[in-house]
JSON list of C-alpha atoms in Angstrom, two decimals:
[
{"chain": "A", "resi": 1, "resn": "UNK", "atom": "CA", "xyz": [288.15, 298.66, 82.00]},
{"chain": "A", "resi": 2, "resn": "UNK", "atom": "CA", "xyz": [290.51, 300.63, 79.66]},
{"chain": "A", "resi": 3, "resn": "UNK", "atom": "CA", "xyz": [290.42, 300.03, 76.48]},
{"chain": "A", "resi": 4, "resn": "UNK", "atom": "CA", "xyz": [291.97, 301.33, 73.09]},
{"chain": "A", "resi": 5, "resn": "UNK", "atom": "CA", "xyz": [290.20, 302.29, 69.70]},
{"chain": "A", "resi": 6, "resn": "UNK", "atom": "CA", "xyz": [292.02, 302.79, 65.96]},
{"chain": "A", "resi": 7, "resn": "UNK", "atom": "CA", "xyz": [289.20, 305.08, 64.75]},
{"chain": "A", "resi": 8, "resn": "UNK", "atom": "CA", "xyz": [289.70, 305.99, 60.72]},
{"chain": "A", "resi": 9, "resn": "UNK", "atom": "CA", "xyz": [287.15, 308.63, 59.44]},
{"chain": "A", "resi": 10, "resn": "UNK", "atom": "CA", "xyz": [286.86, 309.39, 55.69]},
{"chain": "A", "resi": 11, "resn": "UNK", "atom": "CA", "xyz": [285.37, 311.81, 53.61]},
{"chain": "A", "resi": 12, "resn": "UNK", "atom": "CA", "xyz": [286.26, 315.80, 53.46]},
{"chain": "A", "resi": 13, "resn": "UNK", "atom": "CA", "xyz": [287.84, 315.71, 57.01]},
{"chain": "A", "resi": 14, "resn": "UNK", "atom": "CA", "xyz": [291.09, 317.38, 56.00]},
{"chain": "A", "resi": 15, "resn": "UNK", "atom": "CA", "xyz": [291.69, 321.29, 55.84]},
{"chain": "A", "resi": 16, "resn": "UNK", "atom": "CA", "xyz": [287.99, 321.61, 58.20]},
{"chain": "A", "resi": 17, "resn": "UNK", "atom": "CA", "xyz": [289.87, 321.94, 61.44]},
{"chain": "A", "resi": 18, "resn": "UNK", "atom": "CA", "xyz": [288.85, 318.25, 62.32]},
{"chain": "A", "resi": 19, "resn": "UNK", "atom": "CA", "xyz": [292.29, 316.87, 64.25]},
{"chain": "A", "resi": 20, "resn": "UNK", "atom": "CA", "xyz": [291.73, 320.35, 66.34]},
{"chain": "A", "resi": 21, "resn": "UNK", "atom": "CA", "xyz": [287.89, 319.62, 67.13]},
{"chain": "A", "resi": 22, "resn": "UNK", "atom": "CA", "xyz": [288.51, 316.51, 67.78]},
{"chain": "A", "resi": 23, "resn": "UNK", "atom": "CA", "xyz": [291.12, 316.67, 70.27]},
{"chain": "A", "resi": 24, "resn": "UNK", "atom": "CA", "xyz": [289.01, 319.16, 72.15]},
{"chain": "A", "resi": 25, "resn": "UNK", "atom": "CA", "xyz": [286.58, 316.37, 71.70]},
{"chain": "A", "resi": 26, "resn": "UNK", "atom": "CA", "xyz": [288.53, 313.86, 72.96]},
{"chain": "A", "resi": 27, "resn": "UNK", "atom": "CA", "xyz": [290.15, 315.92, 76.22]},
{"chain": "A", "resi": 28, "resn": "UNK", "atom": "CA", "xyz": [286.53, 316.97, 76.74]},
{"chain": "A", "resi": 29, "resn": "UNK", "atom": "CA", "xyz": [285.73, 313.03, 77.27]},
{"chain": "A", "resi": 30, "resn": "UNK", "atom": "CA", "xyz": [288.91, 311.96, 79.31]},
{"chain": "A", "resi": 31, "resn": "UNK", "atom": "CA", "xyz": [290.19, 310.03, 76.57]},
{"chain": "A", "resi": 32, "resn": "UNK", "atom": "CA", "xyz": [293.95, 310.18, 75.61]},
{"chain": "A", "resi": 33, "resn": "UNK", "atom": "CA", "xyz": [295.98, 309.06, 72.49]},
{"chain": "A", "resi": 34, "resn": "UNK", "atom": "CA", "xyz": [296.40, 311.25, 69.20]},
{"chain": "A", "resi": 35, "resn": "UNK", "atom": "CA", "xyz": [294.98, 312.51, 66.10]},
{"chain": "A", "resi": 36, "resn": "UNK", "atom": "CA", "xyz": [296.82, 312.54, 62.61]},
{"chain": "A", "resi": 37, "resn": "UNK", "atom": "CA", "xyz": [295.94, 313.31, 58.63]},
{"chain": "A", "resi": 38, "resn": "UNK", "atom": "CA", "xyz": [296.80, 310.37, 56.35]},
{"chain": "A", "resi": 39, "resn": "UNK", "atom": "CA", "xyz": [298.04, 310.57, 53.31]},
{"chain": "A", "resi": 40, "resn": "UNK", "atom": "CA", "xyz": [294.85, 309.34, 51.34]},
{"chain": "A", "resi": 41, "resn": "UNK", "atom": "CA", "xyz": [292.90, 312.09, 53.00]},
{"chain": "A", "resi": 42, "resn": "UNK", "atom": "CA", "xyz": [291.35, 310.38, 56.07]},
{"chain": "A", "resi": 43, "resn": "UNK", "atom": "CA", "xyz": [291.88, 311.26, 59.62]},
{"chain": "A", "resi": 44, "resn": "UNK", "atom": "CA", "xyz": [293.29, 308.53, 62.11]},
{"chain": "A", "resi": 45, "resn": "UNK", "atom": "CA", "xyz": [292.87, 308.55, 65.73]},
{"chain": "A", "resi": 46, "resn": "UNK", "atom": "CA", "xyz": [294.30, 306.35, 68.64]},
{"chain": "A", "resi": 47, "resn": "UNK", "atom": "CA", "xyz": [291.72, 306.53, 71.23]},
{"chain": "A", "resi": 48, "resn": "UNK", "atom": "CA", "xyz": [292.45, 305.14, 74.79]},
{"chain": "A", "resi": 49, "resn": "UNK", "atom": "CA", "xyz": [289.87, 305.15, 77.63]},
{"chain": "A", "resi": 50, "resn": "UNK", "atom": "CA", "xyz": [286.59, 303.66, 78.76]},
{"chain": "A", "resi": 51, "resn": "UNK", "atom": "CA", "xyz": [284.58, 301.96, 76.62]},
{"chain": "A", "resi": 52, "resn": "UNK", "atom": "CA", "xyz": [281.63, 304.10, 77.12]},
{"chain": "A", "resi": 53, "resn": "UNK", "atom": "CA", "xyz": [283.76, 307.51, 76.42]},
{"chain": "A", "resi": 54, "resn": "UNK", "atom": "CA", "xyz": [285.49, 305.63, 73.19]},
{"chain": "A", "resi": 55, "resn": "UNK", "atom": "CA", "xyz": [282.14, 305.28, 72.27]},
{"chain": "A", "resi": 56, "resn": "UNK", "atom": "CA", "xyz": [281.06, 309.07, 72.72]},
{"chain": "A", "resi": 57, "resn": "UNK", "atom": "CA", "xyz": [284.29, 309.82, 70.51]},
{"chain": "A", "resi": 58, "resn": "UNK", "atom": "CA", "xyz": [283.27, 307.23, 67.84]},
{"chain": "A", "resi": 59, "resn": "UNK", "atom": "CA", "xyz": [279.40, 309.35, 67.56]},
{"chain": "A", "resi": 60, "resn": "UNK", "atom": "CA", "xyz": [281.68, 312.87, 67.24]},
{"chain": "A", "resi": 61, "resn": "UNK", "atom": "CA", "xyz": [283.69, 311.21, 64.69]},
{"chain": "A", "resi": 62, "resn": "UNK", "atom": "CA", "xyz": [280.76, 310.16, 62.28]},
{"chain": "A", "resi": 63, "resn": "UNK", "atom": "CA", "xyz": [279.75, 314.32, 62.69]},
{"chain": "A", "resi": 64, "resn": "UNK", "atom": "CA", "xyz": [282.74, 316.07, 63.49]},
{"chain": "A", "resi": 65, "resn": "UNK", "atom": "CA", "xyz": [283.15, 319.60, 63.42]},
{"chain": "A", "resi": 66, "resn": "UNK", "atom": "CA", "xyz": [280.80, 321.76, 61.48]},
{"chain": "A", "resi": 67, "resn": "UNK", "atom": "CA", "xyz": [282.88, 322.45, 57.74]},
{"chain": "A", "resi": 68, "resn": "UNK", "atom": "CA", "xyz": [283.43, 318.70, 57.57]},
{"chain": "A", "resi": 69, "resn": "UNK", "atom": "CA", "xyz": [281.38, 316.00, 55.40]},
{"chain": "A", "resi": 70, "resn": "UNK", "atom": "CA", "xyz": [282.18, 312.34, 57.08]},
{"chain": "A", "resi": 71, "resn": "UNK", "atom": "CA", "xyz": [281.48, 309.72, 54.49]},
{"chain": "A", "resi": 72, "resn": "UNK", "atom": "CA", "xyz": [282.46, 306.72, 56.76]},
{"chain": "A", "resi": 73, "resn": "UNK", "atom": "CA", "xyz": [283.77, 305.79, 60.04]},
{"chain": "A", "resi": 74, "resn": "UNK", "atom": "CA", "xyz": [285.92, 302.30, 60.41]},
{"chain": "A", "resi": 75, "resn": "UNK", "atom": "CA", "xyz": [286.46, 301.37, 64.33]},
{"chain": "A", "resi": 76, "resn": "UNK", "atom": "CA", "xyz": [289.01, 298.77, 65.25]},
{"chain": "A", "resi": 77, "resn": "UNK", "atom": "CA", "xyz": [289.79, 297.70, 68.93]},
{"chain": "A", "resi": 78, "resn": "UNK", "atom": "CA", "xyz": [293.27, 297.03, 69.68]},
{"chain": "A", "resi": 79, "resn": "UNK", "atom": "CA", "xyz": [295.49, 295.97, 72.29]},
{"chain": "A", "resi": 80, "resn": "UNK", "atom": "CA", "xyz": [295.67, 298.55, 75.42]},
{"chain": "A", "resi": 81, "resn": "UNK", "atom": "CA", "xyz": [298.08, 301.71, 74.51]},
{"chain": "A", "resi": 82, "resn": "UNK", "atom": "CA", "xyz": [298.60, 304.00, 77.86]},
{"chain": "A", "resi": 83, "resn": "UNK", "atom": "CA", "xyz": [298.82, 307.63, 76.42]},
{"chain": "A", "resi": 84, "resn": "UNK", "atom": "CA", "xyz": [300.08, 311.31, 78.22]},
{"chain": "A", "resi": 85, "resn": "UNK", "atom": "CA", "xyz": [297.49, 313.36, 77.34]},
{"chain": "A", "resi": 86, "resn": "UNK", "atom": "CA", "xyz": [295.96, 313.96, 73.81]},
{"chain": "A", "resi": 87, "resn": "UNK", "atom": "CA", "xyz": [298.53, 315.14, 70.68]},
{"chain": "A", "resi": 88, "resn": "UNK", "atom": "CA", "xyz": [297.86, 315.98, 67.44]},
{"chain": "A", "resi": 89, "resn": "UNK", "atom": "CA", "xyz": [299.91, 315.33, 64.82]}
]
């Protein structure tokens, strides 16, 4: 069953190519949706796809890619949202 994730990751995870890595993470799991910086410096992802790959995404997220430093990772399941593919914004 398809579900969808609102996945907020904080800590130095701006300027560290993290939206980039992570939508190669995400197309490398089969999930779609976006990534986007926030204005308080934390990235933001909508996540849709099985619960077992949102879960894979949610373990990259508390890593990410190599330059960044993830302080914390908030997780919040939400209503279904069918995505095209993965965008970053």
């Amino acid at each position: 069953m398809n579900k969808t994730y609102h996945i907020r990751i904080f800590g130095r995870v701006q300027g560290v190519n993290f939206r980039y890595a992570a939508k190669q993470a995400a197309e490398s799991l089969g999930i779609t949706g976006y990534v986007q910086n926030k204005d308080d410096g934390s990235v933001f992802i909508t996540g849709s796809g099985e619960e077992n790959q949102l879960n894979e995404m949610v373990n990259w997220c508390k890593e990410g890619p190599s330059m960044a430093k993830v302080d914390d990772v908030k997780v919040e399941e939400v209503p279904y949202e069918q995505h095209n593919g993965f965008a970053t914004y």
